[in-house]
PDB file of C-alpha atoms in Angstrom:
ATOM      1  CA  MET A  18      20.537 -19.196   5.406  1.00 91.00           C
ATOM      2  CA  ILE A  19      17.430 -18.005   7.254  1.00 96.00           C
ATOM      3  CA  LYS A  20      15.340 -15.443   6.058  1.00 97.00           C
ATOM      4  CA  ALA A  21      13.760 -13.018   8.650  1.00 97.00           C
ATOM      5  CA  ILE A  22      10.453 -10.880   7.433  1.00 97.00           C
ATOM      6  CA  VAL A  23      10.030  -8.202  10.135  1.00 98.00           C
ATOM      7  CA  ASN A  24       6.727  -6.070   9.851  1.00 97.00           C
ATOM      8  CA  ILE A  25       6.662  -2.697  11.622  1.00 98.00           C
ATOM      9  CA  SER A  26       3.619  -0.729  12.112  1.00 97.00           C
ATOM     10  CA  LEU A  27       2.647   1.944  13.846  1.00 97.00           C
ATOM     11  CA  LYS A  28       1.166   1.253  17.322  1.00 97.00           C
ATOM     12  CA  ALA A  29      -3.091   1.562  17.331  1.00 93.00           C
ATOM     13  CA  GLY A  30      -3.573   4.991  18.077  1.00 94.00           C
ATOM     14  CA  VAL A  31      -0.845   6.918  16.561  1.00 96.00           C
ATOM     15  CA  LEU A  32      -1.746   8.937  14.054  1.00 96.00           C
ATOM     16  CA  ASP A  33      -0.833   7.152  10.554  1.00 97.00           C
ATOM     17  CA  SER A  34      -0.626  10.239   8.111  1.00 97.00           C
ATOM     18  CA  GLN A  35       0.834   8.288   5.382  1.00 97.00           C
ATOM     19  CA  GLY A  36      -2.318   6.042   5.615  1.00 97.00           C
ATOM     20  CA  LYS A  37      -4.471   8.970   5.667  1.00 97.00           C
ATOM     21  CA  ALA A  38      -3.112   9.836   2.403  1.00 97.00           C
ATOM     22  CA  VAL A  39      -3.728   6.544   0.615  1.00 97.00           C
ATOM     23  CA  HIS A  40      -7.017   6.423   1.997  1.00 97.00           C
ATOM     24  CA  HIS A  41      -7.565   9.903   0.644  1.00 97.00           C
ATOM     25  CA  ALA A  42      -6.520   9.041  -2.442  1.00 97.00           C
ATOM     26  CA  LEU A  43      -8.148   5.879  -3.013  1.00 97.00           C
ATOM     27  CA  GLU A  44     -11.181   7.403  -1.959  1.00 96.00           C
ATOM     28  CA  SER A  45     -10.387  10.010  -4.922  1.00 96.00           C
ATOM     29  CA  LEU A  46     -10.528   6.910  -7.566  1.00 96.00           C
ATOM     30  CA  HIS A  47     -13.831   5.752  -6.076  1.00 95.00           C
ATOM     31  CA  PHE A  48     -12.845   2.752  -3.864  1.00 95.00           C
ATOM     32  CA  ASN A  49     -15.397   3.764  -1.493  1.00 93.00           C
ATOM     33  CA  ALA A  50     -15.517   0.073   0.161  1.00 95.00           C
ATOM     34  CA  VAL A  51     -11.960   0.896   1.808  1.00 97.00           C
ATOM     35  CA  LYS A  52     -12.549   2.150   5.251  1.00 96.00           C
ATOM     36  CA  ASP A  53      -8.944   2.425   6.928  1.00 96.00           C
ATOM     37  CA  VAL A  54      -5.551   2.293   5.658  1.00 97.00           C
ATOM     38  CA  ARG A  55      -2.371   1.789   7.640  1.00 97.00           C
ATOM     39  CA  VAL A  56       1.053   1.918   5.986  1.00 98.00           C
ATOM     40  CA  GLY A  57       3.933   0.220   7.752  1.00 98.00           C
ATOM     41  CA  LYS A  58       7.565  -1.288   6.674  1.00 97.00           C
ATOM     42  CA  GLN A  59       8.281  -4.657   5.665  1.00 97.00           C
ATOM     43  CA  ILE A  60      12.282  -5.277   6.084  1.00 98.00           C
ATOM     44  CA  VAL A  61      13.571  -9.023   4.910  1.00 97.00           C
ATOM     45  CA  LEU A  62      16.993  -9.993   6.102  1.00 97.00           C
ATOM     46  CA  GLN A  63      19.063 -12.847   5.045  1.00 97.00           C
ATOM     47  CA  LEU A  64      20.714 -14.048   7.635  1.00 96.00           C
ATOM     48  CA  ASP A  65      23.648 -16.107   7.335  1.00 95.00           C
ATOM     49  CA  CYS A  66      23.177 -18.436  10.702  1.00 91.00           C
ATOM     50  CA  ASP A  67      21.015 -22.074  10.939  1.00 91.00           C
ATOM     51  CA  ASP A  68      20.048 -21.755  14.499  1.00 93.00           C
ATOM     52  CA  LYS A  69      16.452 -20.545  13.967  1.00 94.00           C
ATOM     53  CA  LYS A  70      16.633 -19.691  18.144  1.00 95.00           C
ATOM     54  CA  LYS A  71      19.588 -17.516  17.695  1.00 95.00           C
ATOM     55  CA  ALA A  72      18.466 -15.902  14.793  1.00 96.00           C
ATOM     56  CA  LEU A  73      15.057 -14.861  16.492  1.00 97.00           C
ATOM     57  CA  ALA A  74      17.065 -13.275  19.111  1.00 96.00           C
ATOM     58  CA  ASP A  75      19.514 -11.392  17.143  1.00 96.00           C
ATOM     59  CA  VAL A  76      16.264 -10.118  15.074  1.00 97.00           C
ATOM     60  CA  THR A  77      14.039  -9.052  18.197  1.00 97.00           C
ATOM     61  CA  LYS A  78      17.871  -7.285  19.325  1.00 97.00           C
ATOM     62  CA  MET A  79      17.926  -5.513  15.852  1.00 97.00           C
ATOM     63  CA  CYS A  80      14.309  -4.178  16.166  1.00 97.00           C
ATOM     64  CA  GLU A  81      14.554  -2.744  19.549  1.00 97.00           C
ATOM     65  CA  ASP A  82      17.966  -0.965  18.745  1.00 95.00           C
ATOM     66  CA  LEU A  83      17.647   0.077  15.041  1.00 96.00           C
ATOM     67  CA  LEU A  84      14.559  -1.166  12.882  1.00 97.00           C
ATOM     68  CA  ALA A  85      11.757   0.106  14.735  1.00 97.00           C
ATOM     69  CA  ASN A  86      10.850   2.963  16.929  1.00 97.00           C
ATOM     70  CA  THR A  87       9.327   0.932  20.061  1.00 96.00           C
ATOM     71  CA  VAL A  88       7.666   3.951  21.448  1.00 97.00           C
ATOM     72  CA  ILE A  89       5.457   4.390  18.539  1.00 97.00           C
ATOM     73  CA  GLU A  90       5.732   1.282  16.558  1.00 97.00           C
ATOM     74  CA  ASP A  91       4.896  -2.402  17.030  1.00 97.00           C
ATOM     75  CA  TYR A  92       6.907  -5.201  15.113  1.00 98.00           C
ATOM     76  CA  ASP A  93       6.433  -8.952  14.466  1.00 96.00           C
ATOM     77  CA  ILE A  94       9.330 -11.501  13.181  1.00 97.00           C
ATOM     78  CA  GLU A  95       8.807 -14.272  10.972  1.00 97.00           C
ATOM     79  CA  LEU A  96      11.511 -16.509  10.369  1.00 96.00           C
ATOM     80  CA  VAL A  97      11.489 -18.579   6.810  1.00 92.00           C
TER      81      VAL A  97
ATOM     82  CA  MET B  21     -15.467  -6.692   6.936  1.00 92.00           C
ATOM     83  CA  ILE B  22     -12.276  -7.908   4.979  1.00 96.00           C
ATOM     84  CA  LYS B  23      -8.707  -7.203   6.090  1.00 97.00           C
ATOM     85  CA  ALA B  24      -6.455  -7.256   3.002  1.00 97.00           C
ATOM     86  CA  ILE B  25      -2.626  -7.037   3.660  1.00 97.00           C
ATOM     87  CA  VAL B  26      -0.515  -5.996   0.657  1.00 98.00           C
ATOM     88  CA  ASN B  27       2.851  -6.323   0.673  1.00 97.00           C
ATOM     89  CA  ILE B  28       4.943  -4.273  -1.791  1.00 98.00           C
ATOM     90  CA  SER B  29       8.453  -4.810  -2.503  1.00 97.00           C
ATOM     91  CA  LEU B  30      11.306  -3.795  -4.926  1.00 97.00           C
ATOM     92  CA  LYS B  31      11.873  -6.394  -7.635  1.00 97.00           C
ATOM     93  CA  ALA B  32      14.871  -8.004  -7.529  1.00 94.00           C
ATOM     94  CA  GLY B  33      17.864  -6.332  -9.261  1.00 94.00           C
ATOM     95  CA  VAL B  34      16.035  -3.071  -8.561  1.00 96.00           C
ATOM     96  CA  LEU B  35      18.711  -1.208  -6.053  1.00 96.00           C
ATOM     97  CA  ASP B  36      17.606  -0.839  -2.818  1.00 97.00           C
ATOM     98  CA  SER B  37      19.632   2.132  -1.510  1.00 97.00           C
ATOM     99  CA  GLN B  38      17.279   2.249   1.843  1.00 97.00           C
ATOM    100  CA  GLY B  39      18.122  -1.552   2.270  1.00 97.00           C
ATOM    101  CA  LYS B  40      21.968  -0.961   1.772  1.00 97.00           C
ATOM    102  CA  ALA B  41      21.559   1.903   4.605  1.00 97.00           C
ATOM    103  CA  VAL B  42      20.106  -0.439   7.041  1.00 97.00           C
ATOM    104  CA  HIS B  43      22.427  -3.377   5.971  1.00 97.00           C
ATOM    105  CA  HIS B  44      25.425  -0.687   6.804  1.00 97.00           C
ATOM    106  CA  ALA B  45      23.651   0.403  10.074  1.00 97.00           C
ATOM    107  CA  LEU B  46      23.521  -3.244  11.295  1.00 97.00           C
ATOM    108  CA  GLU B  47      26.985  -3.792  10.503  1.00 96.00           C
ATOM    109  CA  SER B  48      28.174  -0.609  12.229  1.00 96.00           C
ATOM    110  CA  LEU B  49      26.031  -2.398  15.271  1.00 96.00           C
ATOM    111  CA  HIS B  50      27.969  -5.793  14.974  1.00 96.00           C
ATOM    112  CA  PHE B  51      25.405  -7.759  13.600  1.00 95.00           C
ATOM    113  CA  ASN B  52      27.693  -9.591  11.258  1.00 93.00           C
ATOM    114  CA  ALA B  53      25.208 -12.461  10.191  1.00 95.00           C
ATOM    115  CA  VAL B  54      23.383 -10.228   7.967  1.00 97.00           C
ATOM    116  CA  LYS B  55      23.905 -10.505   4.254  1.00 96.00           C
ATOM    117  CA  ASP B  56      21.301  -8.927   2.386  1.00 96.00           C
ATOM    118  CA  VAL B  57      18.545  -6.386   3.584  1.00 97.00           C
ATOM    119  CA  ARG B  58      15.375  -5.531   1.381  1.00 97.00           C
ATOM    120  CA  VAL B  59      13.239  -2.909   2.430  1.00 98.00           C
ATOM    121  CA  GLY B  60       9.427  -2.612   1.209  1.00 98.00           C
ATOM    122  CA  LYS B  61       6.065  -1.494   2.182  1.00 97.00           C
ATOM    123  CA  GLN B  62       3.192  -3.320   4.108  1.00 97.00           C
ATOM    124  CA  ILE B  63      -0.278  -1.408   3.696  1.00 98.00           C
ATOM    125  CA  VAL B  64      -3.173  -2.944   5.519  1.00 97.00           C
ATOM    126  CA  LEU B  65      -6.709  -1.734   4.023  1.00 97.00           C
ATOM    127  CA  GLN B  66      -9.917  -2.488   6.144  1.00 97.00           C
ATOM    128  CA  LEU B  67     -12.506  -3.293   3.415  1.00 96.00           C
ATOM    129  CA  ASP B  68     -16.398  -2.826   4.008  1.00 95.00           C
ATOM    130  CA  CYS B  69     -16.984  -6.185   1.692  1.00 91.00           C
ATOM    131  CA  ASP B  70     -17.846  -9.680   2.275  1.00 91.00           C
ATOM    132  CA  ASP B  71     -17.302 -10.997  -1.177  1.00 93.00           C
ATOM    133  CA  LYS B  72     -13.575 -12.142  -0.930  1.00 94.00           C
ATOM    134  CA  LYS B  73     -13.056 -12.612  -4.899  1.00 95.00           C
ATOM    135  CA  LYS B  74     -14.373  -8.879  -5.219  1.00 95.00           C
ATOM    136  CA  ALA B  75     -12.217  -7.739  -2.607  1.00 96.00           C
ATOM    137  CA  LEU B  76      -9.137  -9.732  -4.451  1.00 97.00           C
ATOM    138  CA  ALA B  77     -10.240  -7.982  -7.750  1.00 96.00           C
ATOM    139  CA  ASP B  78     -10.511  -4.543  -6.144  1.00 96.00           C
ATOM    140  CA  VAL B  79      -7.003  -4.805  -3.750  1.00 97.00           C
ATOM    141  CA  THR B  80      -5.341  -5.610  -7.462  1.00 97.00           C
ATOM    142  CA  LYS B  81      -6.874  -2.924  -9.055  1.00 97.00           C
ATOM    143  CA  MET B  82      -5.607  -0.765  -6.115  1.00 97.00           C
ATOM    144  CA  CYS B  83      -2.256  -1.809  -6.534  1.00 97.00           C
ATOM    145  CA  GLU B  84      -2.115  -1.640 -10.164  1.00 97.00           C
ATOM    146  CA  ASP B  85      -3.512   1.772 -10.301  1.00 95.00           C
ATOM    147  CA  LEU B  86      -1.983   3.454  -6.976  1.00 96.00           C
ATOM    148  CA  LEU B  87      -0.243   1.453  -4.608  1.00 97.00           C
ATOM    149  CA  ALA B  88       2.346  -0.316  -6.199  1.00 97.00           C
ATOM    150  CA  ASN B  89       4.776   1.239  -8.878  1.00 97.00           C
ATOM    151  CA  THR B  90       4.915  -2.035 -11.230  1.00 96.00           C
ATOM    152  CA  VAL B  91       7.547  -1.129 -13.306  1.00 97.00           C
ATOM    153  CA  ILE B  92      10.137  -1.630 -10.128  1.00 97.00           C
ATOM    154  CA  GLU B  93       8.000  -2.918  -8.051  1.00 97.00           C
ATOM    155  CA  ASP B  94       6.266  -6.422  -7.091  1.00 97.00           C
ATOM    156  CA  TYR B  95       3.021  -6.673  -4.859  1.00 98.00           C
ATOM    157  CA  ASP B  96       1.485  -9.585  -2.934  1.00 96.00           C
ATOM    158  CA  ILE B  97      -2.364  -9.239  -1.452  1.00 97.00           C
ATOM    159  CA  GLU B  98      -3.508 -11.430   1.557  1.00 97.00           C
ATOM    160  CA  LEU B  99      -6.999 -11.506   2.627  1.00 96.00           C
ATOM    161  CA  VAL B 100      -7.897 -12.282   6.483  1.00 92.00           C
TER     162      VAL B 100
END
């Protein structure tokens, strides 16, 4: 079993309205040290596979095909 | 400036319908090695603060007060 952690975030320059809303809410709660907030997704996959190289190739394909919108999102993959 | 990365995930045992939908979609695309999928959030905060101890305390309070629903979600904080 390999655990793959995929972090998906909006590319720099893409408007993050969810992040802006969270930032505004934190300011309302008087957390004034916060200068920027970006909200992304974290997808944790359990793979029935023992070959890390194959797992990385598979998860990369999953990201390209389904998990990430590569026009506006970046992803990074960590295998545990 | 301190960068805080907050990963928020559903607690074990809480039904993750988004994860199930992603799992099903991956199976439809013939990624048969996938055994489980959990979908969480990743929030990246830029803090105008140089004291890591204070930053950690602040971000913990943000999680408890706003970012996470601690009844059904776990969070972990990483300072960079």
